[in-house]
Amino acid sequence: MGERITVRTLLSMKRNGEPISALTAYDYFTASFLDSAGVDVILVGDSVEMVVYGAKNTLTANMEKMLFHTEAVARAVKRALVVADMPFLSYQTSMNDAVKNAGRFLQAGASAVKLEGGWKFAPIVRAIVDAGIPVMGHIGMLPQSIKKMGGYSEQGKDEDSARQLIEDASAIQEAGAFSIVLEKVYENTAKKITENLEIPTIGIGAGAKCDGQILVVNDILGLFDRFTPPFAKKYADIKTIIIEAAKKYTEEVKNKQFP
Ligand code: KIV
């Protein structure tokens, strides 16, 4: 099983050039399987809202749901670092709410929280870290700002937006974050950010030069039949396995072969 992964482990993985493997999980069983497979970071992502609850975007995720899923995941995990995603409006409204809500995730069993945003969110990251709660940043494409961004497009391709993302990443590191997710960041910009930072970058659709990679577990397992992002690689086709099994069962019940 190996030693428990901590935020310090991730920092030394970056220093040693060891890639970080991260996936989302939302329930006890999946989390325990990912943990025994040696995944380093398990994120209880607010993507739960889309892949488990069938919502159009992540905006309707809330603290109560995220806490339930965090408890289930944390109960299962023995080795990986469990990070809980702070849902929309749980950290944007006030510093007090941000710190209190982040603390609730630690009480639910997470070892860190993740929040979306660049330099404007640095004071919030600082306040949470000062309360003793490790924070993972998240810049680039920000699903919680989908209405403002107007779509899920690649970020940081032109010079100005690349410079802005590099500054955002530095501000989040300065504020005390232990790592940062780069979502749909243009590969060359992600490379520059990664070289610029002491903390590890975890990419999703941000190319091969990040210190680690994260994907939504349903996408790699083929357990999501609406939109699958082009950068997600399907490692299994669980949807087909479930449909085949359910068909066979139904057939056997109808034919009186089972029980
Ligand atoms: O909610 C989520 O799954 C995420 C990852 C895609 C990074 O934030």
PDB file of C-alpha atoms and ligand atoms in Angstrom:
ATOM      1  CA  MET A   1       0.000   0.000   0.000  1.00  0.00           C
ATOM      2  CA  GLY A   2       2.851   2.406   0.779  1.00  0.00           C
ATOM      3  CA  GLU A   3       3.013   5.488   2.952  1.00  0.00           C
ATOM      4  CA  ARG A   4       0.174   7.981   3.160  1.00  0.00           C
ATOM      5  CA  ILE A   5       0.497  10.782   0.606  1.00  0.00           C
ATOM      6  CA  THR A   6       0.633  14.243   2.146  1.00  0.00           C
ATOM      7  CA  VAL A   7       1.019  17.707   0.667  1.00  0.00           C
ATOM      8  CA  ARG A   8       4.746  17.364   1.430  1.00  0.00           C
ATOM      9  CA  THR A   9       4.914  14.139  -0.585  1.00  0.00           C
ATOM     10  CA  LEU A  10       3.539  15.995  -3.608  1.00  0.00           C
ATOM     11  CA  LEU A  11       6.141  18.738  -3.247  1.00  0.00           C
ATOM     12  CA  SER A  12       8.941  16.192  -3.125  1.00  0.00           C
ATOM     13  CA  MET A  13       7.449  14.336  -6.107  1.00  0.00           C
ATOM     14  CA  LYS A  14       7.756  17.572  -8.085  1.00  0.00           C
ATOM     15  CA  ARG A  15      11.353  18.055  -6.923  1.00  0.00           C
ATOM     16  CA  ASN A  16      12.205  14.462  -7.909  1.00  0.00           C
ATOM     17  CA  GLY A  17      10.444  14.691 -11.268  1.00  0.00           C
ATOM     18  CA  GLU A  18       7.976  11.936 -10.323  1.00  0.00           C
ATOM     19  CA  PRO A  19       4.622  12.457 -12.109  1.00  0.00           C
ATOM     20  CA  ILE A  20       1.535  12.760  -9.905  1.00  0.00           C
ATOM     21  CA  SER A  21      -1.503  10.659 -10.773  1.00  0.00           C
ATOM     22  CA  ALA A  22      -4.871  12.143  -9.760  1.00  0.00           C
ATOM     23  CA  LEU A  23      -8.482  11.142 -10.417  1.00  0.00           C
ATOM     24  CA  THR A  24     -11.858  12.197  -9.111  1.00  0.00           C
ATOM     25  CA  ALA A  25     -14.036   9.884  -7.005  1.00  0.00           C
ATOM     26  CA  TYR A  26     -17.397  10.450  -5.363  1.00  0.00           C
ATOM     27  CA  ASP A  27     -18.241   7.196  -3.575  1.00  0.00           C
ATOM     28  CA  TYR A  28     -16.705   4.672  -1.176  1.00  0.00           C
ATOM     29  CA  PHE A  29     -16.132   1.772  -3.587  1.00  0.00           C
ATOM     30  CA  THR A  30     -14.613   3.713  -6.456  1.00  0.00           C
ATOM     31  CA  ALA A  31     -12.362   5.581  -4.028  1.00  0.00           C
ATOM     32  CA  SER A  32     -11.157   2.351  -2.458  1.00  0.00           C
ATOM     33  CA  PHE A  33     -10.406   0.818  -5.900  1.00  0.00           C
ATOM     34  CA  LEU A  34      -8.498   3.927  -7.024  1.00  0.00           C
ATOM     35  CA  ASP A  35      -6.585   3.936  -3.767  1.00  0.00           C
ATOM     36  CA  SER A  36      -5.528   0.311  -4.122  1.00  0.00           C
ATOM     37  CA  ALA A  37      -4.487   1.039  -7.720  1.00  0.00           C
ATOM     38  CA  GLY A  38      -1.950   3.584  -6.421  1.00  0.00           C
ATOM     39  CA  VAL A  39      -3.587   6.853  -7.516  1.00  0.00           C
ATOM     40  CA  ASP A  40      -1.789   9.615  -5.557  1.00  0.00           C
ATOM     41  CA  VAL A  41      -4.552  12.228  -5.274  1.00  0.00           C
ATOM     42  CA  ILE A  42      -8.292  11.587  -5.126  1.00  0.00           C
ATOM     43  CA  LEU A  43     -10.403  14.679  -5.723  1.00  0.00           C
ATOM     44  CA  VAL A  44     -14.009  14.742  -4.617  1.00  0.00           C
ATOM     45  CA  GLY A  45     -14.786  17.068  -7.511  1.00  0.00           C
ATOM     46  CA  ASP A  46     -17.857  19.232  -7.883  1.00  0.00           C
ATOM     47  CA  SER A  47     -18.044  17.454 -11.258  1.00  0.00           C
ATOM     48  CA  VAL A  48     -20.125  15.018  -9.158  1.00  0.00           C
ATOM     49  CA  GLU A  49     -23.001  17.312 -10.001  1.00  0.00           C
ATOM     50  CA  MET A  50     -22.678  16.476 -13.709  1.00  0.00           C
ATOM     51  CA  VAL A  51     -21.488  12.869 -13.755  1.00  0.00           C
ATOM     52  CA  VAL A  52     -23.499  11.528 -10.797  1.00  0.00           C
ATOM     53  CA  TYR A  53     -26.514  13.849 -10.577  1.00  0.00           C
ATOM     54  CA  GLY A  54     -26.874  14.571 -14.316  1.00  0.00           C
ATOM     55  CA  ALA A  55     -26.724  18.375 -14.027  1.00  0.00           C
ATOM     56  CA  LYS A  56     -25.709  20.577 -16.990  1.00  0.00           C
ATOM     57  CA  ASN A  57     -22.829  22.201 -15.094  1.00  0.00           C
ATOM     58  CA  THR A  58     -21.279  22.320 -11.607  1.00  0.00           C
ATOM     59  CA  LEU A  59     -23.108  25.428 -10.365  1.00  0.00           C
ATOM     60  CA  THR A  60     -25.723  23.524  -8.380  1.00  0.00           C
ATOM     61  CA  ALA A  61     -23.237  21.546  -6.273  1.00  0.00           C
ATOM     62  CA  ASN A  62     -23.523  22.613  -2.641  1.00  0.00           C
ATOM     63  CA  MET A  63     -21.798  22.056   0.709  1.00  0.00           C
ATOM     64  CA  GLU A  64     -24.201  19.377   1.935  1.00  0.00           C
ATOM     65  CA  LYS A  65     -23.797  17.164  -1.144  1.00  0.00           C
ATOM     66  CA  MET A  66     -20.041  17.695  -1.285  1.00  0.00           C
ATOM     67  CA  LEU A  67     -19.706  16.795   2.408  1.00  0.00           C
ATOM     68  CA  PHE A  68     -21.655  13.537   1.942  1.00  0.00           C
ATOM     69  CA  HIS A  69     -19.426  12.496  -0.944  1.00  0.00           C
ATOM     70  CA  THR A  70     -16.261  13.577   0.876  1.00  0.00           C
ATOM     71  CA  GLU A  71     -17.175  11.452   3.908  1.00  0.00           C
ATOM     72  CA  ALA A  72     -17.760   8.384   1.733  1.00  0.00           C
ATOM     73  CA  VAL A  73     -14.489   8.823  -0.155  1.00  0.00           C
ATOM     74  CA  ALA A  74     -12.427   9.610   2.950  1.00  0.00           C
ATOM     75  CA  ARG A  75     -13.754   6.483   4.679  1.00  0.00           C
ATOM     76  CA  ALA A  76     -12.331   4.338   1.873  1.00  0.00           C
ATOM     77  CA  VAL A  77      -8.934   5.892   1.293  1.00  0.00           C
ATOM     78  CA  LYS A  78      -5.818   4.654   3.120  1.00  0.00           C
ATOM     79  CA  ARG A  79      -2.987   6.092   1.033  1.00  0.00           C
ATOM     80  CA  ALA A  80      -4.010   8.824  -1.431  1.00  0.00           C
ATOM     81  CA  LEU A  81      -4.370  12.494  -0.562  1.00  0.00           C
ATOM     82  CA  VAL A  82      -8.105  13.252  -0.445  1.00  0.00           C
ATOM     83  CA  VAL A  83      -8.922  16.734  -1.721  1.00  0.00           C
ATOM     84  CA  ALA A  84     -12.458  18.146  -1.489  1.00  0.00           C
ATOM     85  CA  ASP A  85     -13.661  20.623  -4.099  1.00  0.00           C
ATOM     86  CA  MET A  86     -15.231  23.755  -2.613  1.00  0.00           C
ATOM     87  CA  PRO A  87     -18.555  24.241  -4.431  1.00  0.00           C
ATOM     88  CA  PHE A  88     -19.844  27.436  -6.024  1.00  0.00           C
ATOM     89  CA  LEU A  89     -20.682  30.123  -3.417  1.00  0.00           C
ATOM     90  CA  SER A  90     -18.943  28.299  -0.570  1.00  0.00           C
ATOM     91  CA  TYR A  91     -15.854  30.571  -0.681  1.00  0.00           C
ATOM     92  CA  GLN A  92     -16.705  33.535  -2.946  1.00  0.00           C
ATOM     93  CA  THR A  93     -19.034  35.382  -0.552  1.00  0.00           C
ATOM     94  CA  SER A  94     -16.825  36.093   2.480  1.00  0.00           C
ATOM     95  CA  MET A  95     -13.511  35.147   4.011  1.00  0.00           C
ATOM     96  CA  ASN A  96     -15.295  33.776   7.094  1.00  0.00           C
ATOM     97  CA  ASP A  97     -17.524  31.501   5.027  1.00  0.00           C
ATOM     98  CA  ALA A  98     -14.525  30.334   3.025  1.00  0.00           C
ATOM     99  CA  VAL A  99     -12.508  29.347   6.109  1.00  0.00           C
ATOM    100  CA  LYS A 100     -15.485  27.776   7.874  1.00  0.00           C
ATOM    101  CA  ASN A 101     -16.574  25.771   4.841  1.00  0.00           C
ATOM    102  CA  ALA A 102     -13.010  24.632   4.122  1.00  0.00           C
ATOM    103  CA  GLY A 103     -12.770  23.461   7.739  1.00  0.00           C
ATOM    104  CA  ARG A 104     -15.958  21.426   7.383  1.00  0.00           C
ATOM    105  CA  PHE A 105     -14.276  19.419   4.619  1.00  0.00           C
ATOM    106  CA  LEU A 106     -11.380  18.563   6.933  1.00  0.00           C
ATOM    107  CA  GLN A 107     -13.916  17.501   9.554  1.00  0.00           C
ATOM    108  CA  ALA A 108     -15.516  15.274   6.889  1.00  0.00           C
ATOM    109  CA  GLY A 109     -12.184  13.511   6.360  1.00  0.00           C
ATOM    110  CA  ALA A 110     -10.506  15.396   3.500  1.00  0.00           C
ATOM    111  CA  SER A 111      -6.859  16.395   3.863  1.00  0.00           C
ATOM    112  CA  ALA A 112      -7.115  19.487   1.655  1.00  0.00           C
ATOM    113  CA  VAL A 113      -9.568  21.614  -0.325  1.00  0.00           C
ATOM    114  CA  LYS A 114      -9.516  22.950  -3.879  1.00  0.00           C
ATOM    115  CA  LEU A 115     -10.923  26.241  -5.081  1.00  0.00           C
ATOM    116  CA  GLU A 116     -11.114  27.962  -8.451  1.00  0.00           C
ATOM    117  CA  GLY A 117      -9.676  31.370  -9.244  1.00  0.00           C
ATOM    118  CA  GLY A 118      -6.592  33.467  -9.985  1.00  0.00           C
ATOM    119  CA  TRP A 119      -4.926  36.394  -8.178  1.00  0.00           C
ATOM    120  CA  LYS A 120      -8.250  37.814  -6.943  1.00  0.00           C
ATOM    121  CA  PHE A 121      -8.687  34.667  -4.857  1.00  0.00           C
ATOM    122  CA  ALA A 122      -5.198  34.788  -3.343  1.00  0.00           C
ATOM    123  CA  PRO A 123      -6.412  36.463  -0.091  1.00  0.00           C
ATOM    124  CA  ILE A 124      -8.998  33.686   0.337  1.00  0.00           C
ATOM    125  CA  VAL A 125      -6.368  31.002  -0.247  1.00  0.00           C
ATOM    126  CA  ARG A 126      -4.133  32.750   2.319  1.00  0.00           C
ATOM    127  CA  ALA A 127      -6.920  32.895   4.945  1.00  0.00           C
ATOM    128  CA  ILE A 128      -7.735  29.189   4.531  1.00  0.00           C
ATOM    129  CA  VAL A 129      -4.065  28.164   4.643  1.00  0.00           C
ATOM    130  CA  ASP A 130      -3.553  30.357   7.739  1.00  0.00           C
ATOM    131  CA  ALA A 131      -6.331  28.354   9.399  1.00  0.00           C
ATOM    132  CA  GLY A 132      -4.192  25.235   8.874  1.00  0.00           C
ATOM    133  CA  ILE A 133      -6.068  23.904   5.856  1.00  0.00           C
ATOM    134  CA  PRO A 134      -4.029  22.936   2.763  1.00  0.00           C
ATOM    135  CA  VAL A 135      -5.346  24.480  -0.466  1.00  0.00           C
ATOM    136  CA  MET A 136      -5.053  23.306  -4.065  1.00  0.00           C
ATOM    137  CA  GLY A 137      -5.575  26.153  -6.559  1.00  0.00           C
ATOM    138  CA  HIS A 138      -7.359  25.833  -9.919  1.00  0.00           C
ATOM    139  CA  ILE A 139      -6.809  28.216 -12.839  1.00  0.00           C
ATOM    140  CA  GLY A 140      -7.417  28.254 -16.592  1.00  0.00           C
ATOM    141  CA  MET A 141     -10.867  27.069 -17.577  1.00  0.00           C
ATOM    142  CA  LEU A 142     -13.022  27.572 -14.466  1.00  0.00           C
ATOM    143  CA  PRO A 143     -16.240  25.512 -14.606  1.00  0.00           C
ATOM    144  CA  GLN A 144     -17.804  27.569 -11.781  1.00  0.00           C
ATOM    145  CA  SER A 145     -17.369  30.688 -13.960  1.00  0.00           C
ATOM    146  CA  ILE A 146     -18.863  29.053 -17.051  1.00  0.00           C
ATOM    147  CA  LYS A 147     -21.491  31.793 -17.444  1.00  0.00           C
ATOM    148  CA  LYS A 148     -18.791  34.484 -17.395  1.00  0.00           C
ATOM    149  CA  MET A 149     -16.345  32.556 -19.591  1.00  0.00           C
ATOM    150  CA  GLY A 150     -19.074  31.639 -22.072  1.00  0.00           C
ATOM    151  CA  GLY A 151     -17.825  28.114 -22.805  1.00  0.00           C
ATOM    152  CA  TYR A 152     -15.285  25.425 -22.035  1.00  0.00           C
ATOM    153  CA  SER A 153     -12.585  26.760 -24.332  1.00  0.00           C
ATOM    154  CA  GLU A 154      -8.801  26.549 -24.057  1.00  0.00           C
ATOM    155  CA  GLN A 155      -7.162  29.304 -21.999  1.00  0.00           C
ATOM    156  CA  GLY A 156      -3.813  31.099 -22.195  1.00  0.00           C
ATOM    157  CA  LYS A 157      -3.034  30.835 -25.894  1.00  0.00           C
ATOM    158  CA  ASP A 158      -2.443  34.519 -26.714  1.00  0.00           C
ATOM    159  CA  GLU A 159       0.332  36.491 -25.059  1.00  0.00           C
ATOM    160  CA  ASP A 160      -1.856  38.561 -22.704  1.00  0.00           C
ATOM    161  CA  SER A 161      -3.923  35.705 -21.367  1.00  0.00           C
ATOM    162  CA  ALA A 162      -0.788  33.546 -21.013  1.00  0.00           C
ATOM    163  CA  ARG A 163       0.883  36.304 -18.973  1.00  0.00           C
ATOM    164  CA  GLN A 164      -2.247  36.641 -16.843  1.00  0.00           C
ATOM    165  CA  LEU A 165      -2.314  32.904 -16.096  1.00  0.00           C
ATOM    166  CA  ILE A 166       1.391  32.905 -15.189  1.00  0.00           C
ATOM    167  CA  GLU A 167       0.707  35.775 -12.749  1.00  0.00           C
ATOM    168  CA  ASP A 168      -2.378  34.024 -11.366  1.00  0.00           C
ATOM    169  CA  ALA A 169      -0.381  30.861 -10.709  1.00  0.00           C
ATOM    170  CA  SER A 170       2.376  32.792  -8.900  1.00  0.00           C
ATOM    171  CA  ALA A 171      -0.183  34.656  -6.768  1.00  0.00           C
ATOM    172  CA  ILE A 172      -1.841  31.394  -5.718  1.00  0.00           C
ATOM    173  CA  GLN A 173       1.552  29.863  -4.860  1.00  0.00           C
ATOM    174  CA  GLU A 174       2.525  33.006  -2.903  1.00  0.00           C
ATOM    175  CA  ALA A 175      -0.754  32.739  -0.981  1.00  0.00           C
ATOM    176  CA  GLY A 176       0.366  29.329   0.289  1.00  0.00           C
ATOM    177  CA  ALA A 177      -1.324  26.773  -1.996  1.00  0.00           C
ATOM    178  CA  PHE A 178       0.442  23.379  -2.125  1.00  0.00           C
ATOM    179  CA  SER A 179      -0.421  22.641  -5.764  1.00  0.00           C
ATOM    180  CA  ILE A 180      -2.508  23.981  -8.606  1.00  0.00           C
ATOM    181  CA  VAL A 181      -4.815  22.482 -11.218  1.00  0.00           C
ATOM    182  CA  LEU A 182      -4.384  23.849 -14.755  1.00  0.00           C
ATOM    183  CA  GLU A 183      -7.582  23.179 -16.658  1.00  0.00           C
ATOM    184  CA  LYS A 184      -7.564  23.463 -20.459  1.00  0.00           C
ATOM    185  CA  VAL A 185      -4.489  25.674 -20.398  1.00  0.00           C
ATOM    186  CA  TYR A 186      -2.591  25.933 -23.693  1.00  0.00           C
ATOM    187  CA  GLU A 187       0.277  23.413 -23.494  1.00  0.00           C
ATOM    188  CA  ASN A 188       3.094  25.929 -23.859  1.00  0.00           C
ATOM    189  CA  THR A 189       1.634  28.194 -21.170  1.00  0.00           C
ATOM    190  CA  ALA A 190       1.130  25.207 -18.857  1.00  0.00           C
ATOM    191  CA  LYS A 191       4.800  24.319 -19.403  1.00  0.00           C
ATOM    192  CA  LYS A 192       5.907  27.874 -18.504  1.00  0.00           C
ATOM    193  CA  ILE A 193       3.724  27.888 -15.367  1.00  0.00           C
ATOM    194  CA  THR A 194       5.078  24.479 -14.348  1.00  0.00           C
ATOM    195  CA  GLU A 195       8.691  25.628 -14.774  1.00  0.00           C
ATOM    196  CA  ASN A 196       7.960  28.845 -12.903  1.00  0.00           C
ATOM    197  CA  LEU A 197       6.432  27.303  -9.777  1.00  0.00           C
ATOM    198  CA  GLU A 198       7.856  25.380  -6.860  1.00  0.00           C
ATOM    199  CA  ILE A 199       4.499  23.743  -6.185  1.00  0.00           C
ATOM    200  CA  PRO A 200       3.286  20.981  -8.515  1.00  0.00           C
ATOM    201  CA  THR A 201       0.883  21.671 -11.376  1.00  0.00           C
ATOM    202  CA  ILE A 202      -1.791  19.070 -12.101  1.00  0.00           C
ATOM    203  CA  GLY A 203      -3.091  19.341 -15.643  1.00  0.00           C
ATOM    204  CA  ILE A 204      -6.428  18.456 -17.173  1.00  0.00           C
ATOM    205  CA  GLY A 205      -6.401  19.047 -20.909  1.00  0.00           C
ATOM    206  CA  ALA A 206      -3.229  21.108 -20.400  1.00  0.00           C
ATOM    207  CA  GLY A 207      -0.697  18.900 -22.180  1.00  0.00           C
ATOM    208  CA  ALA A 208       2.128  16.668 -21.062  1.00  0.00           C
ATOM    209  CA  LYS A 209       4.395  19.170 -19.342  1.00  0.00           C
ATOM    210  CA  CYS A 210       2.509  19.488 -16.051  1.00  0.00           C
ATOM    211  CA  ASP A 211       3.839  17.777 -12.920  1.00  0.00           C
ATOM    212  CA  GLY A 212       0.767  15.567 -12.759  1.00  0.00           C
ATOM    213  CA  GLN A 213      -2.478  14.734 -14.535  1.00  0.00           C
ATOM    214  CA  ILE A 214      -6.061  14.598 -13.332  1.00  0.00           C
ATOM    215  CA  LEU A 215      -9.168  13.280 -15.081  1.00  0.00           C
ATOM    216  CA  VAL A 216     -12.776  12.709 -14.118  1.00  0.00           C
ATOM    217  CA  VAL A 217     -13.019   9.022 -13.187  1.00  0.00           C
ATOM    218  CA  ASN A 218     -16.286   8.486 -15.097  1.00  0.00           C
ATOM    219  CA  ASP A 219     -14.571   9.648 -18.294  1.00  0.00           C
ATOM    220  CA  ILE A 220     -11.706   7.142 -18.025  1.00  0.00           C
ATOM    221  CA  LEU A 221     -14.115   4.328 -17.127  1.00  0.00           C
ATOM    222  CA  GLY A 222     -16.658   5.068 -19.870  1.00  0.00           C
ATOM    223  CA  LEU A 223     -19.335   5.718 -17.278  1.00  0.00           C
ATOM    224  CA  PHE A 224     -20.810   8.894 -18.675  1.00  0.00           C
ATOM    225  CA  ASP A 225     -22.882   8.911 -21.834  1.00  0.00           C
ATOM    226  CA  ARG A 226     -23.289  12.584 -22.566  1.00  0.00           C
ATOM    227  CA  PHE A 227     -20.297  14.817 -23.267  1.00  0.00           C
ATOM    228  CA  THR A 228     -16.793  13.373 -22.872  1.00  0.00           C
ATOM    229  CA  PRO A 229     -13.963  15.897 -23.229  1.00  0.00           C
ATOM    230  CA  PRO A 230     -11.603  15.175 -26.157  1.00  0.00           C
ATOM    231  CA  PHE A 231      -8.525  15.125 -23.876  1.00  0.00           C
ATOM    232  CA  ALA A 232      -9.971  12.352 -21.672  1.00  0.00           C
ATOM    233  CA  LYS A 233      -8.713   8.871 -22.523  1.00  0.00           C
ATOM    234  CA  LYS A 234     -11.164   6.007 -22.026  1.00  0.00           C
ATOM    235  CA  TYR A 235      -9.354   3.133 -20.268  1.00  0.00           C
ATOM    236  CA  ALA A 236     -12.452   0.958 -19.805  1.00  0.00           C
ATOM    237  CA  ASP A 237     -16.017   0.687 -21.070  1.00  0.00           C
ATOM    238  CA  ILE A 238     -18.007   0.090 -17.907  1.00  0.00           C
ATOM    239  CA  LYS A 239     -21.210   1.484 -19.425  1.00  0.00           C
ATOM    240  CA  THR A 240     -21.316  -1.387 -21.929  1.00  0.00           C
ATOM    241  CA  ILE A 241     -20.534  -3.935 -19.204  1.00  0.00           C
ATOM    242  CA  ILE A 242     -23.416  -2.603 -17.058  1.00  0.00           C
ATOM    243  CA  ILE A 243     -25.883  -2.598 -19.962  1.00  0.00           C
ATOM    244  CA  GLU A 244     -24.889  -6.135 -21.012  1.00  0.00           C
ATOM    245  CA  ALA A 245     -25.199  -7.442 -17.435  1.00  0.00           C
ATOM    246  CA  ALA A 246     -28.576  -5.752 -16.907  1.00  0.00           C
ATOM    247  CA  LYS A 247     -29.857  -7.087 -20.263  1.00  0.00           C
ATOM    248  CA  LYS A 248     -28.774 -10.618 -19.393  1.00  0.00           C
ATOM    249  CA  TYR A 249     -30.393 -10.392 -15.954  1.00  0.00           C
ATOM    250  CA  THR A 250     -33.654  -9.038 -17.404  1.00  0.00           C
ATOM    251  CA  GLU A 251     -33.667 -11.764 -20.063  1.00  0.00           C
ATOM    252  CA  GLU A 252     -33.151 -14.480 -17.433  1.00  0.00           C
ATOM    253  CA  VAL A 253     -35.886 -13.086 -15.175  1.00  0.00           C
ATOM    254  CA  LYS A 254     -38.308 -12.900 -18.114  1.00  0.00           C
ATOM    255  CA  ASN A 255     -37.375 -16.441 -19.239  1.00  0.00           C
ATOM    256  CA  LYS A 256     -37.651 -17.731 -15.663  1.00  0.00           C
ATOM    257  CA  GLN A 257     -33.992 -18.817 -15.803  1.00  0.00           C
ATOM    258  CA  PHE A 258     -33.250 -16.735 -12.716  1.00  0.00           C
ATOM    259  CA  PRO A 259     -33.532 -17.467  -9.869  1.00  0.00           C
TER     260      PRO A 259
HETATM  261  O1  KIV B   1     -14.629  18.894 -10.300  1.00  0.00           O
HETATM  262  C1  KIV B   1     -13.705  18.341 -10.895  1.00  0.00           C
HETATM  263  O2  KIV B   1     -13.793  17.168 -11.289  1.00  0.00           O
HETATM  264  C2  KIV B   1     -12.487  19.111 -11.142  1.00  0.00           C
HETATM  265  C3  KIV B   1     -11.430  18.469 -11.967  1.00  0.00           C
HETATM  266  C4  KIV B   1     -11.870  18.358 -13.352  1.00  0.00           C
HETATM  267  C5  KIV B   1     -10.124  19.131 -11.844  1.00  0.00           C
HETATM  268  O3  KIV B   1     -12.382  20.206 -10.701  1.00  0.00           O
END
